mmCIF file of C-alpha atoms in Angstrom:
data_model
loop_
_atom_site.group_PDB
_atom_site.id
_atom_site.type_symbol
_atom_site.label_atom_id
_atom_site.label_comp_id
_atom_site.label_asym_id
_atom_site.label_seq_id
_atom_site.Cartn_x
_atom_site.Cartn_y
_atom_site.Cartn_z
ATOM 1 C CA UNK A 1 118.529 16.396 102.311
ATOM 2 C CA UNK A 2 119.011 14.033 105.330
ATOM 3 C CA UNK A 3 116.785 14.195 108.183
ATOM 4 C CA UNK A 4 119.065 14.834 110.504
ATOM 5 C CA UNK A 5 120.400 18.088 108.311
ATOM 6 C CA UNK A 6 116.767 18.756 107.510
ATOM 7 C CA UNK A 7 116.269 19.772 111.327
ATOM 8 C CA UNK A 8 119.110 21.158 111.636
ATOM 9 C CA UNK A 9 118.254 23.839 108.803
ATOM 10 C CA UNK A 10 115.538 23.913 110.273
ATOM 11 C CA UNK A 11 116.058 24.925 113.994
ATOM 12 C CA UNK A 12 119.223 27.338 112.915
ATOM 13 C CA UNK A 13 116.325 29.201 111.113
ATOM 14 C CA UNK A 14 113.722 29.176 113.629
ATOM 15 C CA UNK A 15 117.142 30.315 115.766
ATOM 16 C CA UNK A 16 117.789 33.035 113.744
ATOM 17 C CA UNK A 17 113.866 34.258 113.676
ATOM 18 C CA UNK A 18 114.023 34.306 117.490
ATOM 19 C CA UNK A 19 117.053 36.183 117.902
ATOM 20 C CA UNK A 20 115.108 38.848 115.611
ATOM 21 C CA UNK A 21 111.884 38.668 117.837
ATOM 22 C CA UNK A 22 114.010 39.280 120.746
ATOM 23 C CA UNK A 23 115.815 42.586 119.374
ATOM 24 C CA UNK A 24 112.566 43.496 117.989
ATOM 25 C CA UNK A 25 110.871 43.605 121.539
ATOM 26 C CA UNK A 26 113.638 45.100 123.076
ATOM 27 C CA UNK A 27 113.603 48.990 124.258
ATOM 28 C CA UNK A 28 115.950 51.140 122.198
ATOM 29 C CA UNK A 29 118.022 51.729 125.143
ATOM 30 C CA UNK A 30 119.255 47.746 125.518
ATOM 31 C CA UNK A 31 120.199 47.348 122.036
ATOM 32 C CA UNK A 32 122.103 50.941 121.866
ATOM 33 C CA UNK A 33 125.691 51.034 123.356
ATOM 34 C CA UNK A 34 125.011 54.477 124.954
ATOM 35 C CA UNK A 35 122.204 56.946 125.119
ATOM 36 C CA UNK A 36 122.749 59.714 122.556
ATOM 37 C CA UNK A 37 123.451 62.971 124.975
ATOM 38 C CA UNK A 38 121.624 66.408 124.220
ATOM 39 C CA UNK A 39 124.730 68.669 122.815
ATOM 40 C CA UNK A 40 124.444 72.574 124.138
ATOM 41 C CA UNK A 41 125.812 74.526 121.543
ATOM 42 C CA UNK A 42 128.658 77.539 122.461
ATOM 43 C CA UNK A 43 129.057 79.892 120.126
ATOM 44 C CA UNK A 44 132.963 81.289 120.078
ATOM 45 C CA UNK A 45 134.327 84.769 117.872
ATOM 46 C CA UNK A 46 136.760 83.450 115.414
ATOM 47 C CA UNK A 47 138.207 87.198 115.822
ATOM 48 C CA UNK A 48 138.857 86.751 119.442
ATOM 49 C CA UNK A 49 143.079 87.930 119.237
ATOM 50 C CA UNK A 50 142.580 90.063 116.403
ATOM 51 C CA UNK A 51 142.760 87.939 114.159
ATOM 52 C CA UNK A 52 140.956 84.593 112.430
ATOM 53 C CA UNK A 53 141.034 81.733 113.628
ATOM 54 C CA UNK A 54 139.920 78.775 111.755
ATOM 55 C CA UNK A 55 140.699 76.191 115.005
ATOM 56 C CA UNK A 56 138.597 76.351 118.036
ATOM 57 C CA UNK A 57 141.065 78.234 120.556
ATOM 58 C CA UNK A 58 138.655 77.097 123.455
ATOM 59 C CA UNK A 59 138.698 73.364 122.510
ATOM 60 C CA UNK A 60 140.206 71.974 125.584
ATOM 61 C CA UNK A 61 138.022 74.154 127.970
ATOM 62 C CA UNK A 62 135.109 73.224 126.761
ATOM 63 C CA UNK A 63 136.334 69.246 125.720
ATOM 64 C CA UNK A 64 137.075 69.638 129.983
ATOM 65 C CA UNK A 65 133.437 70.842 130.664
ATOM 66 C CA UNK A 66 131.763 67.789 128.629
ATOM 67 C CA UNK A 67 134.592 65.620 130.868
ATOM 68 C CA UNK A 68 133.396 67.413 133.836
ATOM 69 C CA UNK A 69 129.584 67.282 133.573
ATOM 70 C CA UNK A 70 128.346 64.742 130.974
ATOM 71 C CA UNK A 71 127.174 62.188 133.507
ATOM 72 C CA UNK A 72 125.582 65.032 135.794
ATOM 73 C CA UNK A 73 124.044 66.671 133.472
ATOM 74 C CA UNK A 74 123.270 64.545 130.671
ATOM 75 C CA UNK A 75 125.289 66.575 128.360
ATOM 76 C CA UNK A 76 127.696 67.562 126.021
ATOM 77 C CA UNK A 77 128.812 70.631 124.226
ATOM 78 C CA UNK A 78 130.187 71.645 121.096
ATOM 79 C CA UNK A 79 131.609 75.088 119.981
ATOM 80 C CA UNK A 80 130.564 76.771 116.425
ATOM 81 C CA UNK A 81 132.762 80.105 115.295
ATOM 82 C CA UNK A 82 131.045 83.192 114.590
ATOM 83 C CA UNK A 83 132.502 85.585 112.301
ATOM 84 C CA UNK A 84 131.458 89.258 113.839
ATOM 85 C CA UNK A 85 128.230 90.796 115.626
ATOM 86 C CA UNK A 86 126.141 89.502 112.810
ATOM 87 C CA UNK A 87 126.299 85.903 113.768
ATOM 88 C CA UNK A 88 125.778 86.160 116.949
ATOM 89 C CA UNK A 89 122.689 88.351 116.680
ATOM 90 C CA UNK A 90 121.242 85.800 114.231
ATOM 91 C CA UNK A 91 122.140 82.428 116.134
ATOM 92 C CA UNK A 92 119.922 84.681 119.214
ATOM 93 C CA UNK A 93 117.381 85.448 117.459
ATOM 94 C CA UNK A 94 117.242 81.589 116.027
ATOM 95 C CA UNK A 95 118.071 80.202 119.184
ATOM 96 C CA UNK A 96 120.555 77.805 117.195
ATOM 97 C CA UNK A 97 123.131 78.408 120.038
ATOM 98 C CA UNK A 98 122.877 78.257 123.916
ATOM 99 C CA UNK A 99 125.627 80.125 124.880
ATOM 100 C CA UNK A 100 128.065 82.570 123.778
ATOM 101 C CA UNK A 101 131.697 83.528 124.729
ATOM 102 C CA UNK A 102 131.479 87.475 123.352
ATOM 103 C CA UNK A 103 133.474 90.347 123.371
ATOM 104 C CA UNK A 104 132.101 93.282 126.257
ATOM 105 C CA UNK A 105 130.715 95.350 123.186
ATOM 106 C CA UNK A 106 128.534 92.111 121.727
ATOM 107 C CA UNK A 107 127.340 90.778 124.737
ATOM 108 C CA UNK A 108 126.306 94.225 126.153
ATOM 109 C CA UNK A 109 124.453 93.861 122.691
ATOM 110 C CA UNK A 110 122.805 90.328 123.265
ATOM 111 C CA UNK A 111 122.726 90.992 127.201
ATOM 112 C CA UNK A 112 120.160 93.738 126.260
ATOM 113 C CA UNK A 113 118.258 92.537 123.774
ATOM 114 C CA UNK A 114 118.102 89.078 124.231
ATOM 115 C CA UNK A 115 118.604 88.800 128.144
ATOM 116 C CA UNK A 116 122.169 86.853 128.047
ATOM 117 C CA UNK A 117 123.062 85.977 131.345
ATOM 118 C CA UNK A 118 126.727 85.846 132.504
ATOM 119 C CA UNK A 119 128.647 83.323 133.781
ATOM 120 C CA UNK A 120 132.203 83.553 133.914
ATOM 121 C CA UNK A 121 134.762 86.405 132.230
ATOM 122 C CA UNK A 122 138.179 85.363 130.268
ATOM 123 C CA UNK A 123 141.051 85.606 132.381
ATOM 124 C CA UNK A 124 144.477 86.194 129.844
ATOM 125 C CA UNK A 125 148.006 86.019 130.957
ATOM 126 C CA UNK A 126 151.195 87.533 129.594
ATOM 127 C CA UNK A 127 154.442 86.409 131.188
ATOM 128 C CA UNK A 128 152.351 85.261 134.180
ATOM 129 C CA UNK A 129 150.251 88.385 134.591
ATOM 130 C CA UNK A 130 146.927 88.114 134.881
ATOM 131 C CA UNK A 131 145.037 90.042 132.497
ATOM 132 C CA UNK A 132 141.461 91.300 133.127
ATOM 133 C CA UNK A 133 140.860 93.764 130.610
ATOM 134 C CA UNK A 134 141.290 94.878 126.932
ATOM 135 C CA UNK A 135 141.542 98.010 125.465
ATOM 136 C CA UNK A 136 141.830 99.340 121.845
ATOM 137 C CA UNK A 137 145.008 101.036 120.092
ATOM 138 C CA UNK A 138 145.522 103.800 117.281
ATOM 139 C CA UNK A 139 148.749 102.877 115.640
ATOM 140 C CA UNK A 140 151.308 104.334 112.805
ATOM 141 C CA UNK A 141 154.265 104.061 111.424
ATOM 142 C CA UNK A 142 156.750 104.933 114.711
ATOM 143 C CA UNK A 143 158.442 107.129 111.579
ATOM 144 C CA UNK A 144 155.612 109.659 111.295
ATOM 145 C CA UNK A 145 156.262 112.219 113.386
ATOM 146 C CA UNK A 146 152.912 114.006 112.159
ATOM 147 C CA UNK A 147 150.874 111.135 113.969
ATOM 148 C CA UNK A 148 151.042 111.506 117.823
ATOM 149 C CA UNK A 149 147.639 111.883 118.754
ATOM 150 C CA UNK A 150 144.023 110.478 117.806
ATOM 151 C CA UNK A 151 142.821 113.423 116.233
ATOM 152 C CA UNK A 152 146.052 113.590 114.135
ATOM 153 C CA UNK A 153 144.068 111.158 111.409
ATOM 154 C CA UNK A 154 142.421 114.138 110.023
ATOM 155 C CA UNK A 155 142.772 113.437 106.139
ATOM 156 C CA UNK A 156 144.366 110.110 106.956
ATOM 157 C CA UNK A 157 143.708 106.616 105.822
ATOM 158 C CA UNK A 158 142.312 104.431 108.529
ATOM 159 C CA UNK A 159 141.298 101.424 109.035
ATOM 160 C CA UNK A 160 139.379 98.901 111.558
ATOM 161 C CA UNK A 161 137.752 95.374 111.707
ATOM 162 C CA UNK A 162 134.325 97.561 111.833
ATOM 163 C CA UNK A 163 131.790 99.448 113.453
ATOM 164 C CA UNK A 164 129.966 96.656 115.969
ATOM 165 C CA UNK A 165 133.915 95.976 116.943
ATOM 166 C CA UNK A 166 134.639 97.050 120.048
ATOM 167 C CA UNK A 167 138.558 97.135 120.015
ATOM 168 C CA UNK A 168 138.933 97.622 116.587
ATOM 169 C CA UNK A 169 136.564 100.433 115.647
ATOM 170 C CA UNK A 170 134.450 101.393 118.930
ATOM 171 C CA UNK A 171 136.239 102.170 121.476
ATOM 172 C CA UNK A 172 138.792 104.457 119.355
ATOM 173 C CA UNK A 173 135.710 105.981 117.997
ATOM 174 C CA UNK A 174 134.330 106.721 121.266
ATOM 175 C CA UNK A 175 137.873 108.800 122.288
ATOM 176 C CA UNK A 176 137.633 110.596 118.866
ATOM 177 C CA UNK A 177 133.929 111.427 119.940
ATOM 178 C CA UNK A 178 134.333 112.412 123.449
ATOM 179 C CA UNK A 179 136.873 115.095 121.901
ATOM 180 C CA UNK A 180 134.304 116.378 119.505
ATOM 181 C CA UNK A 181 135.648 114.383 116.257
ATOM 182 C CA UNK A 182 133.723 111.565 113.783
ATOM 183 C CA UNK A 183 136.631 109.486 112.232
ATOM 184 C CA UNK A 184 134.029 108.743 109.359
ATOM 185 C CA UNK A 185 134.476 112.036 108.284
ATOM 186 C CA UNK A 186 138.007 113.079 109.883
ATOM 187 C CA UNK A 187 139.392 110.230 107.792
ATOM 188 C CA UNK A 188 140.146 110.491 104.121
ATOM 189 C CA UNK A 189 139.636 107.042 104.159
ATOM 190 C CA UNK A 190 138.400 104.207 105.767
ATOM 191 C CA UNK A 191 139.191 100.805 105.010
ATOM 192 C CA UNK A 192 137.547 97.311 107.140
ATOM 193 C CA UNK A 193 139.858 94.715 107.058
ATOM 194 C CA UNK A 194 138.601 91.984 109.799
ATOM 195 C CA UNK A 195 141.706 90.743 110.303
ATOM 196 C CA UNK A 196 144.012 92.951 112.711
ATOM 197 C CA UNK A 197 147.079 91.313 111.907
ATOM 198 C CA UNK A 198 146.401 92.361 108.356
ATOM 199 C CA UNK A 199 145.330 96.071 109.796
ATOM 200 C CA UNK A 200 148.998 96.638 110.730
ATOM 201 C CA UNK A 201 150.564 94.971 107.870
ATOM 202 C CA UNK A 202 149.197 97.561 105.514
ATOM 203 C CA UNK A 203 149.957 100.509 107.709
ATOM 204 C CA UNK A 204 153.909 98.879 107.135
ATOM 205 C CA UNK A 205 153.019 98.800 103.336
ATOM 206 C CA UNK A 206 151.970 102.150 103.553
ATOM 207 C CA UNK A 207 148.692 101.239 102.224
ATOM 208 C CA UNK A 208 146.989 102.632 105.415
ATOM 209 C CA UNK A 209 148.185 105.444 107.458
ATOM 210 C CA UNK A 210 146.755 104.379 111.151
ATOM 211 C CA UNK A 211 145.502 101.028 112.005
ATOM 212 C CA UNK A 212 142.665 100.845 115.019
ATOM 213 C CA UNK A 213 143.513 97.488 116.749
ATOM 214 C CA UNK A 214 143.191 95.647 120.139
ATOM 215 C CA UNK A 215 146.193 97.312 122.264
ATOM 216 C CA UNK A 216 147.644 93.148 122.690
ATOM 217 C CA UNK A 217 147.833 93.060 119.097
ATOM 218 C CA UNK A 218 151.023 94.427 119.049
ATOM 219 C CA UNK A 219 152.625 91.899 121.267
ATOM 220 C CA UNK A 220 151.963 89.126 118.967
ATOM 221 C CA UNK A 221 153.699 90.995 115.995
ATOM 222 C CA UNK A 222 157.278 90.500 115.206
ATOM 223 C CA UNK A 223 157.839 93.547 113.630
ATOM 224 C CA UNK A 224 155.973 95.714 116.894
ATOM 225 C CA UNK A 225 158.674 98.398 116.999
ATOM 226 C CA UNK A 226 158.285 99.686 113.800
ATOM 227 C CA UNK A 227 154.990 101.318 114.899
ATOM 228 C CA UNK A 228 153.551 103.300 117.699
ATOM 229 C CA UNK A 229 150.517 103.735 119.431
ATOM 230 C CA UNK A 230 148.705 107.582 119.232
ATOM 231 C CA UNK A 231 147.794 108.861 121.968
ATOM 232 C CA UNK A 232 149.127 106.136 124.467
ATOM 233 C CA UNK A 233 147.744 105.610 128.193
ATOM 234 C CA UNK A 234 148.845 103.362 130.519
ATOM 235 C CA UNK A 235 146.942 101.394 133.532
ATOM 236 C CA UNK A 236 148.686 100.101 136.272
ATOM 237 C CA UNK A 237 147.407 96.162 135.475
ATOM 238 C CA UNK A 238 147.725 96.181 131.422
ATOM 239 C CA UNK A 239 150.748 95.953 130.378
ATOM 240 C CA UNK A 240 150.648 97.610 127.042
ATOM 241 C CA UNK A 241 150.087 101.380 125.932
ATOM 242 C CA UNK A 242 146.586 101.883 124.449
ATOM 243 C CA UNK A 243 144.604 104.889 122.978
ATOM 244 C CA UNK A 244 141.396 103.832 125.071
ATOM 245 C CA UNK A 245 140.213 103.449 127.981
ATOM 246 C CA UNK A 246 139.912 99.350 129.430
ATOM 247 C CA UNK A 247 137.229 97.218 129.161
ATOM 248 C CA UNK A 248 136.536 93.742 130.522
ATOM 249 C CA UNK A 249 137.508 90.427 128.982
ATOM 250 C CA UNK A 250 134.947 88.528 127.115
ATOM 251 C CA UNK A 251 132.095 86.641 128.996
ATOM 252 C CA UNK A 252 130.834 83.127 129.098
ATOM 253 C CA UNK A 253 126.835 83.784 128.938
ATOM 254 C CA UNK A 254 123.486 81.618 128.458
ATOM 255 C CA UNK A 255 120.140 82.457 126.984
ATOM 256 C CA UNK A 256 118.369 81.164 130.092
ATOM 257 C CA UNK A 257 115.511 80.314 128.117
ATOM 258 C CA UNK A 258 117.609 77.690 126.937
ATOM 259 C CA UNK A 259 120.347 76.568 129.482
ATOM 260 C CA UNK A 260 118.367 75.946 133.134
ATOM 261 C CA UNK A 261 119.932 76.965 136.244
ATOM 262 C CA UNK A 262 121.407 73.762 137.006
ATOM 263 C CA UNK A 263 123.335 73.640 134.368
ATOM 264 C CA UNK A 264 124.515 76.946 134.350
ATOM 265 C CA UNK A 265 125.271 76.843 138.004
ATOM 266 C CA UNK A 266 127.404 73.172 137.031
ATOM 267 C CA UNK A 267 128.962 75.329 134.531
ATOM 268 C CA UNK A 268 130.394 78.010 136.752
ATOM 269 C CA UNK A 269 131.608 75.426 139.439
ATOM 270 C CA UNK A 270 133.272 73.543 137.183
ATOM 271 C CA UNK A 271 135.100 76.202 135.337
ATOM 272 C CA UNK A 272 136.295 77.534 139.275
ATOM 273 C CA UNK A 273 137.407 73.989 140.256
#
């Protein structure tokens, strides 16, 4: 090899070996593009309309939050779907999640045993209304004339998400029991299916006789009039007839042993912006 090409080999290596040096005695944080951000984990019920969802429904809420406080806070968050009271209890007690958007009956649960503070409450609309409650429904066939009231189910076929659901098996339960009946043994049968929408389809293929559901079910049904509700109330700001009495929307809350108050302060003023 020349000796002109011989140094230049030689310098493009020596180059190369400084360029390496360099990088190597640089902090992590000059070589990286950006500084990996801690994620806070929200955990969301996939049952939250009745009905699975396999989609985060909250994704552009929560994609607004990270937009909203990632550079004051130094943090991002991403959602994980629970599928019933089980989940939720467990990601608690493993502290794999930092907060939780729950229905009134689980995060009265995790409020109490796990000291959940709230945040916010869910805020629905129908046809502009405002909605700040739910409420659970009894519903039948709107053909059965022998089904007009709650404790009409005697010897009937029921069925519900399950027990630790609040508008789909507790608060019906809790009008049966304030009138002196247990639908576990009223019933003839009772059937858990999780998904509502599914609830009402087999009290249509008269493989159920009452379905207990959330009262808004209905309105997302196309086939609505061809059942009724048992023992229907109505309240002034709800638009629908239910068999319960209302309860309030779900609640944004944090384990405060994991979120501190500055964040959960950042999260309430951003969400009220």
């Amino acid at each position: 090899m020349p000796a002109a090409a011989s140094l230049r080999h030689s310098l493009q290596y020596f180059g190369a070996w400084q360029i390496l040096l360099v990088l190597s005695m640089s902090s992590p944080c000059e070589v990286s593009c950006q500084p990996v951000l801690p994620v806070l984990r929200i955990g969301i019920d996939a049952n939250t309309w009745g009905f699975q969802v396999t989609a985060d429904p909250y994704k552009d809420t929560f994609d607004y939050l990270t937009e909203q406080l990632r550079l004051q806070l130094l943090c991002t968050f991403e959602t994980v779907l629970f599928h019933g009271a089980d989940d939720f209890t467990l990601a608690a007690l493993n502290r794999s999640v930092d907060i939780f958007l729950a229905g009134p009956g689980i995060f009265v649960c995790l409020q109490s045993r796990f000291g959940l503070v709230p945040l916010v409450s869910l805020i629905n609309k129908y046809n502009d209304q405002p909605l700040y409650s739910l409420a659970g429904a009894a519903v039948a066939l709107a053909t059965r004339s022998d089904l007009q009231t709650l404790p009409d189910i005697k010897n009937q076929r029921i069925t519900m998400s399950g027990i630790s659901t609040l508008t789909s098996g507790q608060s019906q339960w809790r009008e049966l029991h304030a009138q002196g009946f247990n639908p576990l043994v009223l019933a003839s049968q009772v059937i858990f299916i999780p998904n509502q929408a599914a609830q009402v389809s087999a009290v249509l293929n008269n493989q159920a006789d009452v379905a207990f559901v959330r009262a808004d079910q209905l309105s997302r049904l196309a086939n609505s009039s061809m059942v009724k509700v048992l023992s229907p109330r109505q309240f002034p700001d709800y638009p629908w007839n239910t068999s319960t009495k209302l309860y309030p929307e779900y609640s944004l809350a944090a384990n405060p042993l994991l979120v501190p108050l500055k964040i959960r302060t950042a999260i309430i003023e951003a969400l009220f912006e």
